Amino acid sequence: MAGVLANHRGIEATGLGPVAAQGNENAERQSTTSSGESGQYQRIKAYLDSLPLIDMHEHLRAFDQLPGYVETDQGRGMNLYGLWAGSYLQRIAKLTPWEPKEPFEKWWAREQKDFVNVRATGFYRYLWLALHDLYGVDFDRITDKQAAELNRRIFENYRNPQWLYQVLLKKANIKLLVCDRYWERFNFRSDYPFEFLTFNVTTLVWGFHPSEFNTSLHPGQIMGPLDDPYLFAQKRGLPLNSLDDYLALLDVMFVTAKKGDAICLKTTQAYERTLRFEDVPKERAVKAFGRPRSELTAEQIKDFEDFIMWRLVELSAKHEMPFQIHTGDAKLAGSNPTQLLNLIEANPRTKFELFHGGYPWVSETGAIAMRHGDHVWINAVWLPTISFTMAKRAFHEWLEVVSSNRIVWGGDDTSAEGIYGETELTRRCLAEVLAEKMYQGELTEEHARQIGKNILWDNALELYPRLKERL
Ligand SMILES: [Zn+2]
């Protein structure tokens, strides 16, 4: 995170009580430009800090099921290992495993080497930021004694769900969030009063046979009883003997999701296959229905997936549930958002939300949103955490090519600390971009504020009027 401007998000000012001041100098994004720009940054950042947020994407489980709980020598709970293990750092570095019930010091002695090569990465920096702001710890310079104390405080915090509420609602200033339950896709009741849900349709393209709903066939996906459309149908006494039955079931699922707390669709098929979905005639999809994978060719399976994806996109319009699609960083060969152009062009009534700004294809995402500005939104979710530098470039560019009401954002995390880190990085990123545009004379301060508020709050309400139910 090469710094341009300074940041002074006051720890005391956020109402969680005093924390150690140690490490503060490191948290500031050092000013390398004029004090005028820095002053503009301070003002716009303070304004963004004052705004409540609508966070369009997290993966928040019920408090007692949060990932990261381990057997400590004090019993089951969250600890420093659990936080890092549940973080995105695991994507780029392997952490030393935790041995059940071992004393913290034993793990810590083995662990520290894991951080040596990742200090500059986004997946380290975002949790560094959270540990700094929430615990007053500078993880870059942490001593053994401080690490043990940090571990103890994390364990204590996670004995009480209030910690989650305090961090999300007070520190991060989140008012509402949308949770993507990729572990229980067809459970449409939210766990938290501030939470709406996605209807995660990732697995539905595999509905040609009941044997598909099994993690061993799809190791990249978690699948249990609440991810299986055949069980969904069975529970409700719905027949499922033909492709027409399956299509009718999809419609019922949409109605059920909407009656529950789901407000949008979500797919992560980009982790499984190319995002190019052909408009396959029904006769070809029929051939796959009712047959297990072992009896089908790869082409027949793709035909079925493509056919169902098109139906999901149509149902998205019919039931007025915008479609959040993971684009970019997944199966890289097929996840460029331009792969979706045929679907987007043929379905002008469907509202598409392109996730992660299509990273690394952020310019392509901007161009798609510019071309299809009436039904495509850019979601910057996760991008400032992946690469702060890329996120800054993306916000600069997107604000130049699309109306500022087409950009929304989200976190994409599982713990209080992770969600805090992601939201704070987004605010910083946006504040730096807006301050730079002000400094260059491209935005008045008033207009910069309005754009910031659009992205963090207004645009979500415009796209999802149902969010107002909980305001
Ligand atoms: Zn996600």
GROMACS .gro file of C-alpha atoms and ligand atoms in nm:
model
  472
    1MET     CA    1   0.000   0.000   0.000
    2ALA     CA    2   0.228   0.275  -0.122
    3GLY     CA    3   0.100   0.573   0.070
    4VAL     CA    4  -0.001   0.902  -0.075
    5LEU     CA    5  -0.199   1.066   0.196
    6ALA     CA    6  -0.221   1.055   0.571
    7ASN     CA    7  -0.502   0.894   0.765
    8HIS     CA    8  -0.609   0.966   1.118
    9ARG     CA    9  -0.912   0.753   1.192
   10GLY     CA   10  -0.922   0.814   1.567
   11ILE     CA   11  -0.942   0.497   1.769
   12GLU     CA   12  -1.087   0.671   2.074
   13ALA     CA   13  -1.342   0.858   1.866
   14THR     CA   14  -1.520   0.540   1.764
   15GLY     CA   15  -1.647   0.457   2.109
   16LEU     CA   16  -1.471   0.133   2.194
   17GLY     CA   17  -1.258   0.284   2.465
   18PRO     CA   18  -0.889   0.356   2.477
   19VAL     CA   19  -0.627   0.137   2.321
   20ALA     CA   20  -0.251   0.156   2.322
   21ALA     CA   21  -0.110   0.434   2.105
   22GLN     CA   22   0.184   0.221   1.998
   23GLY     CA   23   0.228   0.182   1.625
   24ASN     CA   24   0.013   0.479   1.530
   25GLU     CA   25   0.277   0.633   1.308
   26ASN     CA   26   0.270   0.322   1.096
   27ALA     CA   27  -0.106   0.335   1.043
   28GLU     CA   28  -0.090   0.672   0.879
   29ARG     CA   29  -0.065   0.680   0.506
   30GLN     CA   30   0.234   0.906   0.472
   31SER     CA   31   0.189   1.227   0.281
   32THR     CA   32   0.420   1.258  -0.014
   33THR     CA   33   0.227   1.539  -0.174
   34SER     CA   34   0.128   1.889  -0.078
   35SER     CA   35  -0.031   1.967   0.254
   36GLY     CA   36  -0.326   2.104   0.059
   37GLU     CA   37  -0.401   1.761  -0.085
   38SER     CA   38  -0.348   1.605   0.254
   39GLY     CA   39  -0.596   1.850   0.406
   40GLN     CA   40  -0.849   1.762   0.139
   41TYR     CA   41  -0.792   1.395   0.215
   42GLN     CA   42  -0.843   1.451   0.587
   43ARG     CA   43  -1.173   1.629   0.529
   44ILE     CA   44  -1.317   1.382   0.279
   45LYS     CA   45  -1.200   1.086   0.489
   46ALA     CA   46  -1.361   1.233   0.802
   47TYR     CA   47  -1.681   1.276   0.602
   48LEU     CA   48  -1.676   0.914   0.477
   49ASP     CA   49  -1.605   0.797   0.834
   50SER     CA   50  -1.916   0.978   0.949
   51LEU     CA   51  -2.139   0.794   0.700
   52PRO     CA   52  -2.318   0.472   0.787
   53LEU     CA   53  -2.248   0.199   0.533
   54ILE     CA   54  -2.447  -0.049   0.330
   55ASP     CA   55  -2.208  -0.336   0.270
   56MET     CA   56  -2.322  -0.546  -0.029
   57HIS     CA   57  -2.121  -0.859   0.046
   58GLU     CA   58  -1.997  -1.059   0.344
   59HIS     CA   59  -1.990  -1.425   0.451
   60LEU     CA   60  -2.101  -1.392   0.810
   61ARG     CA   61  -2.203  -1.710   0.988
   62ALA     CA   62  -2.406  -1.732   1.307
   63PHE     CA   63  -2.183  -1.627   1.598
   64ASP     CA   64  -2.125  -1.977   1.738
   65GLN     CA   65  -2.036  -2.108   1.391
   66LEU     CA   66  -1.782  -1.846   1.287
   67PRO     CA   67  -1.482  -2.002   1.115
   68GLY     CA   68  -1.159  -1.988   1.310
   69TYR     CA   69  -1.270  -2.135   1.643
   70VAL     CA   70  -1.007  -2.381   1.766
   71GLU     CA   71  -0.940  -2.590   2.077
   72THR     CA   72  -0.718  -2.370   2.292
   73ASP     CA   73  -0.575  -2.453   2.633
   74GLN     CA   74  -0.864  -2.242   2.769
   75GLY     CA   75  -1.130  -2.434   2.576
   76ARG     CA   76  -1.292  -2.379   2.236
   77GLY     CA   77  -1.266  -2.025   2.109
   78MET     CA   78  -1.118  -1.776   1.867
   79ASN     CA   79  -0.754  -1.687   1.891
   80LEU     CA   80  -0.484  -1.516   1.690
   81TYR     CA   81  -0.428  -1.830   1.484
   82GLY     CA   82  -0.801  -1.855   1.410
   83LEU     CA   83  -0.816  -1.497   1.285
   84TRP     CA   84  -0.522  -1.536   1.049
   85ALA     CA   85  -0.632  -1.884   0.942
   86GLY     CA   86  -0.977  -1.748   0.850
   87SER     CA   87  -0.825  -1.455   0.661
   88TYR     CA   88  -0.729  -1.425   0.296
   89LEU     CA   89  -0.363  -1.459   0.387
   90GLN     CA   90  -0.416  -1.834   0.350
   91ARG     CA   91  -0.457  -1.780  -0.024
   92ILE     CA   92  -0.096  -1.676  -0.067
   93ALA     CA   93   0.085  -1.823   0.234
   94LYS     CA   94   0.049  -2.137   0.441
   95LEU     CA   95   0.015  -2.073   0.812
   96THR     CA   96   0.168  -2.308   1.066
   97PRO     CA   97  -0.122  -2.527   1.183
   98TRP     CA   98  -0.258  -2.498   1.534
   99GLU     CA   99  -0.226  -2.811   1.748
  100PRO     CA  100  -0.538  -2.858   1.961
  101LYS     CA  101  -0.500  -2.735   2.320
  102GLU     CA  102  -0.138  -2.625   2.277
  103PRO     CA  103  -0.017  -2.320   2.470
  104PHE     CA  104  -0.019  -2.005   2.255
  105GLU     CA  105   0.355  -1.947   2.299
  106LYS     CA  106   0.436  -2.282   2.142
  107TRP     CA  107   0.244  -2.201   1.826
  108TRP     CA  108   0.373  -1.844   1.814
  109ALA     CA  109   0.736  -1.961   1.824
  110ARG     CA  110   0.674  -2.169   1.510
  111GLU     CA  111   0.445  -1.921   1.340
  112GLN     CA  112   0.634  -1.594   1.306
  113LYS     CA  113   0.837  -1.707   1.003
  114ASP     CA  114   0.512  -1.730   0.804
  115PHE     CA  115   0.482  -1.352   0.792
  116VAL     CA  116   0.833  -1.276   0.662
  117ASN     CA  117   0.749  -1.268   0.292
  118VAL     CA  118   0.398  -1.125   0.297
  119ARG     CA  119   0.437  -0.790   0.474
  120ALA     CA  120   0.351  -0.582   0.166
  121THR     CA  121   0.059  -0.793   0.046
  122GLY     CA  122  -0.300  -0.675   0.063
  123PHE     CA  123  -0.404  -1.000   0.230
  124TYR     CA  124  -0.166  -0.927   0.519
  125ARG     CA  125  -0.216  -0.549   0.534
  126TYR     CA  126  -0.594  -0.559   0.576
  127LEU     CA  127  -0.578  -0.767   0.891
  128TRP     CA  128  -0.276  -0.570   1.009
  129LEU     CA  129  -0.499  -0.263   0.984
  130ALA     CA  130  -0.780  -0.427   1.180
  131LEU     CA  131  -0.543  -0.543   1.456
  132HIS     CA  132  -0.402  -0.194   1.471
  133ASP     CA  133  -0.731  -0.010   1.488
  134LEU     CA  134  -0.921  -0.256   1.707
  135TYR     CA  135  -0.643  -0.369   1.943
  136GLY     CA  136  -0.384  -0.092   1.917
  137VAL     CA  137  -0.120  -0.342   1.804
  138ASP     CA  138   0.144  -0.292   1.536
  139PHE     CA  139   0.171  -0.646   1.403
  140ASP     CA  140   0.482  -0.559   1.200
  141ARG     CA  141   0.672  -0.491   1.520
  142ILE     CA  142   0.485  -0.706   1.768
  143THR     CA  143   0.679  -0.853   2.062
  144ASP     CA  144   0.620  -1.202   2.202
  145LYS     CA  145   0.455  -1.050   2.509
  146GLN     CA  146   0.225  -0.832   2.300
  147ALA     CA  147   0.132  -1.129   2.082
  148ALA     CA  148   0.030  -1.332   2.386
  149GLU     CA  149  -0.176  -1.041   2.517
  150LEU     CA  150  -0.338  -0.990   2.176
  151ASN     CA  151  -0.423  -1.360   2.164
  152ARG     CA  152  -0.582  -1.339   2.510
  153ARG     CA  153  -0.792  -1.037   2.412
  154ILE     CA  154  -0.915  -1.201   2.091
  155PHE     CA  155  -1.021  -1.508   2.291
  156GLU     CA  156  -1.204  -1.289   2.545
  157ASN     CA  157  -1.379  -1.083   2.275
  158TYR     CA  158  -1.520  -1.391   2.105
  159ARG     CA  159  -1.682  -1.516   2.422
  160ASN     CA  160  -1.956  -1.262   2.362
  161PRO     CA  161  -2.152  -1.187   2.040
  162GLN     CA  162  -2.146  -0.823   2.146
  163TRP     CA  163  -1.794  -0.807   2.003
  164LEU     CA  164  -1.929  -0.867   1.655
  165TYR     CA  165  -2.201  -0.606   1.696
  166GLN     CA  166  -1.958  -0.356   1.841
  167VAL     CA  167  -1.704  -0.393   1.561
  168LEU     CA  168  -1.948  -0.412   1.272
  169LEU     CA  169  -2.202  -0.152   1.380
  170LYS     CA  170  -1.981   0.091   1.573
  171LYS     CA  171  -1.623   0.060   1.456
  172ALA     CA  172  -1.689  -0.024   1.091
  173ASN     CA  173  -2.009   0.186   1.097
  174ILE     CA  174  -2.205  -0.071   0.896
  175LYS     CA  175  -2.581  -0.027   0.907
  176LEU     CA  176  -2.683  -0.313   0.678
  177LEU     CA  177  -2.498  -0.592   0.505
  178VAL     CA  178  -2.580  -0.860   0.250
  179CYS     CA  179  -2.454  -1.206   0.340
  180ASP     CA  180  -2.370  -1.472   0.083
  181ARG     CA  181  -2.423  -1.811   0.251
  182TYR     CA  182  -2.218  -2.036   0.027
  183TRP     CA  183  -2.238  -2.304   0.298
  184GLU     CA  184  -2.621  -2.311   0.329
  185ARG     CA  185  -2.744  -2.162   0.008
  186PHE     CA  186  -3.114  -2.230   0.047
  187ASN     CA  187  -3.153  -2.112   0.404
  188PHE     CA  188  -3.329  -1.783   0.348
  189ARG     CA  189  -3.359  -1.663   0.708
  190SER     CA  190  -3.096  -1.418   0.827
  191ASP     CA  191  -2.909  -1.461   1.157
  192TYR     CA  192  -2.866  -1.092   1.234
  193PRO     CA  193  -3.107  -0.796   1.237
  194PHE     CA  194  -2.874  -0.596   1.011
  195GLU     CA  195  -2.842  -0.875   0.756
  196PHE     CA  196  -3.004  -0.948   0.420
  197LEU     CA  197  -2.909  -1.250   0.211
  198THR     CA  198  -2.816  -1.349  -0.139
  199PHE     CA  199  -2.990  -1.640  -0.307
  200ASN     CA  200  -2.672  -1.824  -0.401
  201VAL     CA  201  -2.753  -2.009  -0.725
  202THR     CA  202  -2.403  -2.142  -0.796
  203THR     CA  203  -2.497  -2.510  -0.763
  204LEU     CA  204  -2.828  -2.490  -0.951
  205VAL     CA  205  -2.663  -2.525  -1.292
  206TRP     CA  206  -2.577  -2.883  -1.189
  207GLY     CA  207  -2.938  -2.983  -1.141
  208PHE     CA  208  -2.936  -3.251  -1.411
  209HIS     CA  209  -2.898  -3.525  -1.148
  210PRO     CA  210  -2.930  -3.555  -0.766
  211SER     CA  211  -2.582  -3.708  -0.737
  212GLU     CA  212  -2.433  -3.369  -0.828
  213PHE     CA  213  -2.499  -3.216  -0.486
  214ASN     CA  214  -2.198  -3.362  -0.325
  215THR     CA  215  -1.876  -3.185  -0.234
  216SER     CA  216  -1.668  -3.479  -0.358
  217LEU     CA  217  -1.784  -3.404  -0.714
  218HIS     CA  218  -1.729  -3.030  -0.669
  219PRO     CA  219  -1.439  -2.992  -0.427
  220GLY     CA  220  -1.438  -2.614  -0.464
  221GLN     CA  221  -1.789  -2.589  -0.317
  222ILE     CA  222  -1.933  -2.664   0.025
  223MET     CA  223  -2.249  -2.870  -0.015
  224GLY     CA  224  -2.491  -2.992   0.249
  225PRO     CA  225  -2.866  -3.060   0.268
  226LEU     CA  226  -2.945  -2.687   0.237
  227ASP     CA  227  -2.758  -2.663  -0.094
  228ASP     CA  228  -2.947  -2.943  -0.267
  229PRO     CA  229  -3.245  -2.849  -0.488
  230TYR     CA  230  -3.362  -3.213  -0.493
  231LEU     CA  231  -3.401  -3.208  -0.113
  232PHE     CA  232  -3.566  -2.867  -0.139
  233ALA     CA  233  -3.823  -3.018  -0.380
  234GLN     CA  234  -3.869  -3.335  -0.175
  235LYS     CA  235  -3.943  -3.137   0.142
  236ARG     CA  236  -4.218  -2.948  -0.037
  237GLY     CA  237  -4.361  -3.247  -0.223
  238LEU     CA  238  -4.266  -3.107  -0.563
  239PRO     CA  239  -4.206  -3.353  -0.850
  240LEU     CA  240  -3.863  -3.353  -1.012
  241ASN     CA  241  -3.880  -3.599  -1.298
  242SER     CA  242  -3.815  -3.378  -1.599
  243LEU     CA  243  -3.639  -3.063  -1.706
  244ASP     CA  244  -3.977  -2.886  -1.698
  245ASP     CA  245  -4.019  -2.994  -1.335
  246TYR     CA  246  -3.673  -2.856  -1.261
  247LEU     CA  247  -3.754  -2.522  -1.427
  248ALA     CA  248  -4.079  -2.502  -1.228
  249LEU     CA  249  -3.880  -2.575  -0.912
  250LEU     CA  250  -3.640  -2.288  -0.987
  251ASP     CA  251  -3.937  -2.054  -1.001
  252VAL     CA  252  -4.062  -2.180  -0.663
  253MET     CA  253  -3.714  -2.134  -0.518
  254PHE     CA  254  -3.706  -1.773  -0.635
  255VAL     CA  255  -4.044  -1.705  -0.472
  256THR     CA  256  -3.929  -1.872  -0.147
  257ALA     CA  257  -3.599  -1.684  -0.142
  258LYS     CA  258  -3.775  -1.355  -0.195
  259LYS     CA  259  -4.033  -1.428   0.075
  260GLY     CA  260  -3.735  -1.484   0.303
  261ASP     CA  261  -3.449  -1.239   0.342
  262ALA     CA  262  -3.283  -1.282   0.002
  263ILE     CA  263  -3.269  -0.971  -0.217
  264CYS     CA  264  -3.034  -1.076  -0.496
  265LEU     CA  265  -2.875  -1.372  -0.670
  266LYS     CA  266  -2.512  -1.471  -0.647
  267THR     CA  267  -2.298  -1.711  -0.845
  268THR     CA  268  -1.935  -1.810  -0.808
  269GLN     CA  269  -1.929  -2.028  -1.120
  270ALA     CA  270  -1.615  -1.838  -1.220
  271TYR     CA  271  -1.429  -2.071  -0.982
  272GLU     CA  272  -1.563  -2.373  -1.171
  273ARG     CA  273  -1.567  -2.291  -1.541
  274THR     CA  274  -1.562  -2.019  -1.805
  275LEU     CA  275  -1.813  -1.735  -1.771
  276ARG     CA  276  -1.908  -1.775  -2.135
  277PHE     CA  277  -2.259  -1.925  -2.128
  278GLU     CA  278  -2.406  -2.010  -2.470
  279ASP     CA  279  -2.775  -1.973  -2.546
  280VAL     CA  280  -2.837  -2.348  -2.574
  281PRO     CA  281  -3.171  -2.476  -2.712
  282LYS     CA  282  -3.385  -2.670  -2.466
  283GLU     CA  283  -3.363  -2.994  -2.669
  284ARG     CA  284  -2.992  -3.013  -2.593
  285ALA     CA  285  -3.037  -2.949  -2.220
  286VAL     CA  286  -3.308  -3.215  -2.200
  287LYS     CA  287  -3.053  -3.478  -2.302
  288ALA     CA  288  -2.855  -3.431  -1.979
  289PHE     CA  289  -3.147  -3.429  -1.739
  290GLY     CA  290  -3.184  -3.740  -1.520
  291ARG     CA  291  -2.843  -3.881  -1.603
  292PRO     CA  292  -2.538  -3.888  -1.374
  293ARG     CA  293  -2.217  -3.713  -1.474
  294SER     CA  294  -2.050  -4.045  -1.557
  295GLU     CA  295  -2.297  -4.098  -1.843
  296LEU     CA  296  -2.253  -3.752  -1.993
  297THR     CA  297  -1.990  -3.587  -2.209
  298ALA     CA  298  -1.826  -3.265  -2.096
  299GLU     CA  299  -2.012  -3.091  -2.377
  300GLN     CA  300  -2.352  -3.221  -2.259
  301ILE     CA  301  -2.279  -3.104  -1.905
  302LYS     CA  302  -2.178  -2.761  -2.032
  303ASP     CA  303  -2.494  -2.744  -2.243
  304PHE     CA  304  -2.706  -2.804  -1.935
  305GLU     CA  305  -2.514  -2.550  -1.725
  306ASP     CA  306  -2.538  -2.289  -2.000
  307PHE     CA  307  -2.910  -2.348  -2.049
  308ILE     CA  308  -2.982  -2.313  -1.676
  309MET     CA  309  -2.767  -2.002  -1.642
  310TRP     CA  310  -2.975  -1.832  -1.911
  311ARG     CA  311  -3.294  -1.930  -1.727
  312LEU     CA  312  -3.151  -1.793  -1.399
  313VAL     CA  313  -3.074  -1.464  -1.571
  314GLU     CA  314  -3.434  -1.447  -1.698
  315LEU     CA  315  -3.573  -1.535  -1.355
  316SER     CA  316  -3.353  -1.262  -1.208
  317ALA     CA  317  -3.546  -1.008  -1.417
  318LYS     CA  318  -3.883  -1.174  -1.356
  319HIS     CA  319  -3.845  -1.175  -0.978
  320GLU     CA  320  -3.658  -0.843  -0.965
  321MET     CA  321  -3.356  -0.989  -0.792
  322PRO     CA  322  -3.033  -0.838  -0.930
  323PHE     CA  323  -2.766  -1.091  -1.023
  324GLN     CA  324  -2.430  -1.065  -0.843
  325ILE     CA  325  -2.169  -1.248  -1.047
  326HIS     CA  326  -1.815  -1.322  -0.935
  327THR     CA  327  -1.590  -1.201  -1.216
  328GLY     CA  328  -1.213  -1.199  -1.239
  329ASP     CA  329  -0.967  -1.378  -1.012
  330ALA     CA  330  -1.090  -1.738  -1.010
  331LYS     CA  331  -1.033  -1.968  -1.309
  332LEU     CA  332  -0.836  -1.695  -1.477
  333ALA     CA  333  -0.867  -1.830  -1.829
  334GLY     CA  334  -1.245  -1.786  -1.825
  335SER     CA  335  -1.330  -1.521  -1.569
  336ASN     CA  336  -1.277  -1.202  -1.767
  337PRO     CA  337  -1.610  -1.017  -1.732
  338THR     CA  338  -1.625  -0.969  -2.111
  339GLN     CA  339  -1.711  -1.343  -2.125
  340LEU     CA  340  -2.054  -1.240  -1.994
  341LEU     CA  341  -2.127  -0.997  -2.278
  342ASN     CA  342  -2.362  -1.226  -2.471
  343LEU     CA  343  -2.574  -1.280  -2.158
  344ILE     CA  344  -2.568  -0.913  -2.066
  345GLU     CA  345  -2.655  -0.795  -2.417
  346ALA     CA  346  -2.944  -1.039  -2.457
  347ASN     CA  347  -3.097  -0.965  -2.115
  348PRO     CA  348  -3.145  -0.591  -2.079
  349ARG     CA  349  -3.410  -0.640  -1.809
  350THR     CA  350  -3.172  -0.824  -1.578
  351LYS     CA  351  -2.968  -0.610  -1.340
  352PHE     CA  352  -2.612  -0.740  -1.333
  353GLU     CA  353  -2.367  -0.662  -1.056
  354LEU     CA  354  -2.010  -0.740  -1.164
  355PHE     CA  355  -1.814  -0.842  -0.855
  356HIS     CA  356  -1.459  -0.753  -0.756
  357GLY     CA  357  -1.455  -0.497  -1.037
  358GLY     CA  358  -1.352  -0.795  -1.253
  359TYR     CA  359  -1.001  -0.789  -1.101
  360PRO     CA  360  -0.758  -0.782  -1.274
  361TRP     CA  361  -0.980  -0.667  -1.563
  362VAL     CA  362  -1.103  -0.351  -1.397
  363SER     CA  363  -1.093  -0.150  -1.719
  364GLU     CA  364  -1.301  -0.410  -1.903
  365THR     CA  365  -1.555  -0.395  -1.620
  366GLY     CA  366  -1.570  -0.018  -1.652
  367ALA     CA  367  -1.620  -0.045  -2.027
  368ILE     CA  368  -1.905  -0.298  -1.985
  369ALA     CA  369  -2.076  -0.077  -1.728
  370MET     CA  370  -2.032   0.224  -1.957
  371ARG     CA  371  -2.179   0.042  -2.255
  372HIS     CA  372  -2.465  -0.116  -2.054
  373GLY     CA  373  -2.513   0.161  -1.801
  374ASP     CA  374  -2.885   0.102  -1.773
  375HIS     CA  375  -2.854  -0.248  -1.626
  376VAL     CA  376  -2.497  -0.315  -1.517
  377TRP     CA  377  -2.347  -0.212  -1.185
  378ILE     CA  378  -1.985  -0.239  -1.076
  379ASN     CA  379  -1.930  -0.386  -0.732
  380ALA     CA  380  -1.585  -0.302  -0.595
  381VAL     CA  381  -1.624  -0.574  -0.331
  382TRP     CA  382  -1.290  -0.712  -0.202
  383LEU     CA  383  -1.084  -0.512  -0.452
  384PRO     CA  384  -0.912  -0.270  -0.206
  385THR     CA  385  -0.809  -0.575  -0.001
  386ILE     CA  386  -0.666  -0.763  -0.300
  387SER     CA  387  -0.468  -0.464  -0.424
  388PHE     CA  388  -0.509  -0.114  -0.284
  389THR     CA  389  -0.316   0.026  -0.580
  390MET     CA  390  -0.539  -0.147  -0.836
  391ALA     CA  391  -0.850  -0.039  -0.646
  392LYS     CA  392  -0.740   0.324  -0.656
  393ARG     CA  393  -0.677   0.304  -1.028
  394ALA     CA  394  -1.014   0.135  -1.074
  395PHE     CA  395  -1.213   0.395  -0.878
  396HIS     CA  396  -1.034   0.675  -1.066
  397GLU     CA  397  -1.114   0.515  -1.399
  398TRP     CA  398  -1.470   0.406  -1.322
  399LEU     CA  399  -1.569   0.749  -1.196
  400GLU     CA  400  -1.451   0.882  -1.532
  401VAL     CA  401  -1.650   0.637  -1.744
  402VAL     CA  402  -1.977   0.565  -1.558
  403SER     CA  403  -2.225   0.762  -1.351
  404SER     CA  404  -2.135   0.747  -0.985
  405ASN     CA  405  -2.468   0.580  -0.909
  406ARG     CA  406  -2.352   0.261  -1.087
  407ILE     CA  407  -2.079   0.171  -0.836
  408VAL     CA  408  -2.141  -0.019  -0.513
  409TRP     CA  409  -1.905  -0.193  -0.272
  410GLY     CA  410  -1.875  -0.474  -0.019
  411GLY     CA  411  -1.629  -0.641   0.215
  412ASP     CA  412  -1.615  -1.019   0.152
  413ASP     CA  413  -1.505  -1.151   0.490
  414THR     CA  414  -1.596  -1.388   0.771
  415SER     CA  415  -1.476  -1.233   1.099
  416ALA     CA  416  -1.539  -0.902   1.277
  417GLU     CA  417  -1.175  -0.806   1.229
  418GLY     CA  418  -1.169  -0.905   0.862
  419ILE     CA  419  -1.487  -0.714   0.785
  420TYR     CA  420  -1.352  -0.410   0.969
  421GLY     CA  421  -1.023  -0.423   0.775
  422GLU     CA  422  -1.200  -0.448   0.440
  423THR     CA  423  -1.445  -0.165   0.509
  424GLU     CA  424  -1.173   0.065   0.640
  425LEU     CA  425  -0.953  -0.001   0.336
  426THR     CA  426  -1.247   0.080   0.108
  427ARG     CA  427  -1.308   0.412   0.285
  428ARG     CA  428  -0.938   0.501   0.262
  429CYS     CA  429  -0.919   0.407  -0.102
  430LEU     CA  430  -1.225   0.607  -0.194
  431ALA     CA  431  -1.110   0.904   0.013
  432GLU     CA  432  -0.770   0.906  -0.159
  433VAL     CA  433  -0.929   0.893  -0.503
  434LEU     CA  434  -1.179   1.167  -0.426
  435ALA     CA  435  -0.911   1.387  -0.265
  436GLU     CA  436  -0.686   1.344  -0.567
  437LYS     CA  437  -0.968   1.442  -0.801
  438MET     CA  438  -1.038   1.745  -0.582
  439TYR     CA  439  -0.671   1.839  -0.584
  440GLN     CA  440  -0.660   1.814  -0.961
  441GLY     CA  441  -0.960   2.045  -0.981
  442GLU     CA  442  -1.185   1.771  -1.122
  443LEU     CA  443  -1.429   1.769  -0.833
  444THR     CA  444  -1.556   2.025  -0.588
  445GLU     CA  445  -1.557   1.912  -0.228
  446GLU     CA  446  -1.935   1.904  -0.233
  447HIS     CA  447  -1.941   1.681  -0.538
  448ALA     CA  448  -1.670   1.454  -0.396
  449ARG     CA  449  -1.881   1.406  -0.083
  450GLN     CA  450  -2.187   1.328  -0.287
  451ILE     CA  451  -1.998   1.062  -0.486
  452GLY     CA  452  -1.862   0.908  -0.168
  453LYS     CA  453  -2.211   0.889  -0.021
  454ASN     CA  454  -2.348   0.746  -0.345
  455ILE     CA  455  -2.101   0.458  -0.340
  456LEU     CA  456  -2.116   0.379   0.031
  457TRP     CA  457  -2.491   0.422   0.084
  458ASP     CA  458  -2.731   0.567  -0.176
  459ASN     CA  459  -2.657   0.336  -0.470
  460ALA     CA  460  -2.736   0.022  -0.273
  461LEU     CA  461  -3.073   0.165  -0.172
  462GLU     CA  462  -3.150   0.261  -0.529
  463LEU     CA  463  -3.062  -0.086  -0.656
  464TYR     CA  464  -3.222  -0.268  -0.360
  465PRO     CA  465  -3.524  -0.071  -0.235
  466ARG     CA  466  -3.605  -0.357   0.004
  467LEU     CA  467  -3.309  -0.260   0.218
  468LYS     CA  468  -3.524   0.027   0.345
  469GLU     CA  469  -3.734  -0.224   0.542
  470ARG     CA  470  -3.462  -0.237   0.805
  471LEU     CA  471  -3.368   0.130   0.822
  472ZN      ZN  472  -1.748  -1.350  -0.138
   0.00000   0.00000   0.00000
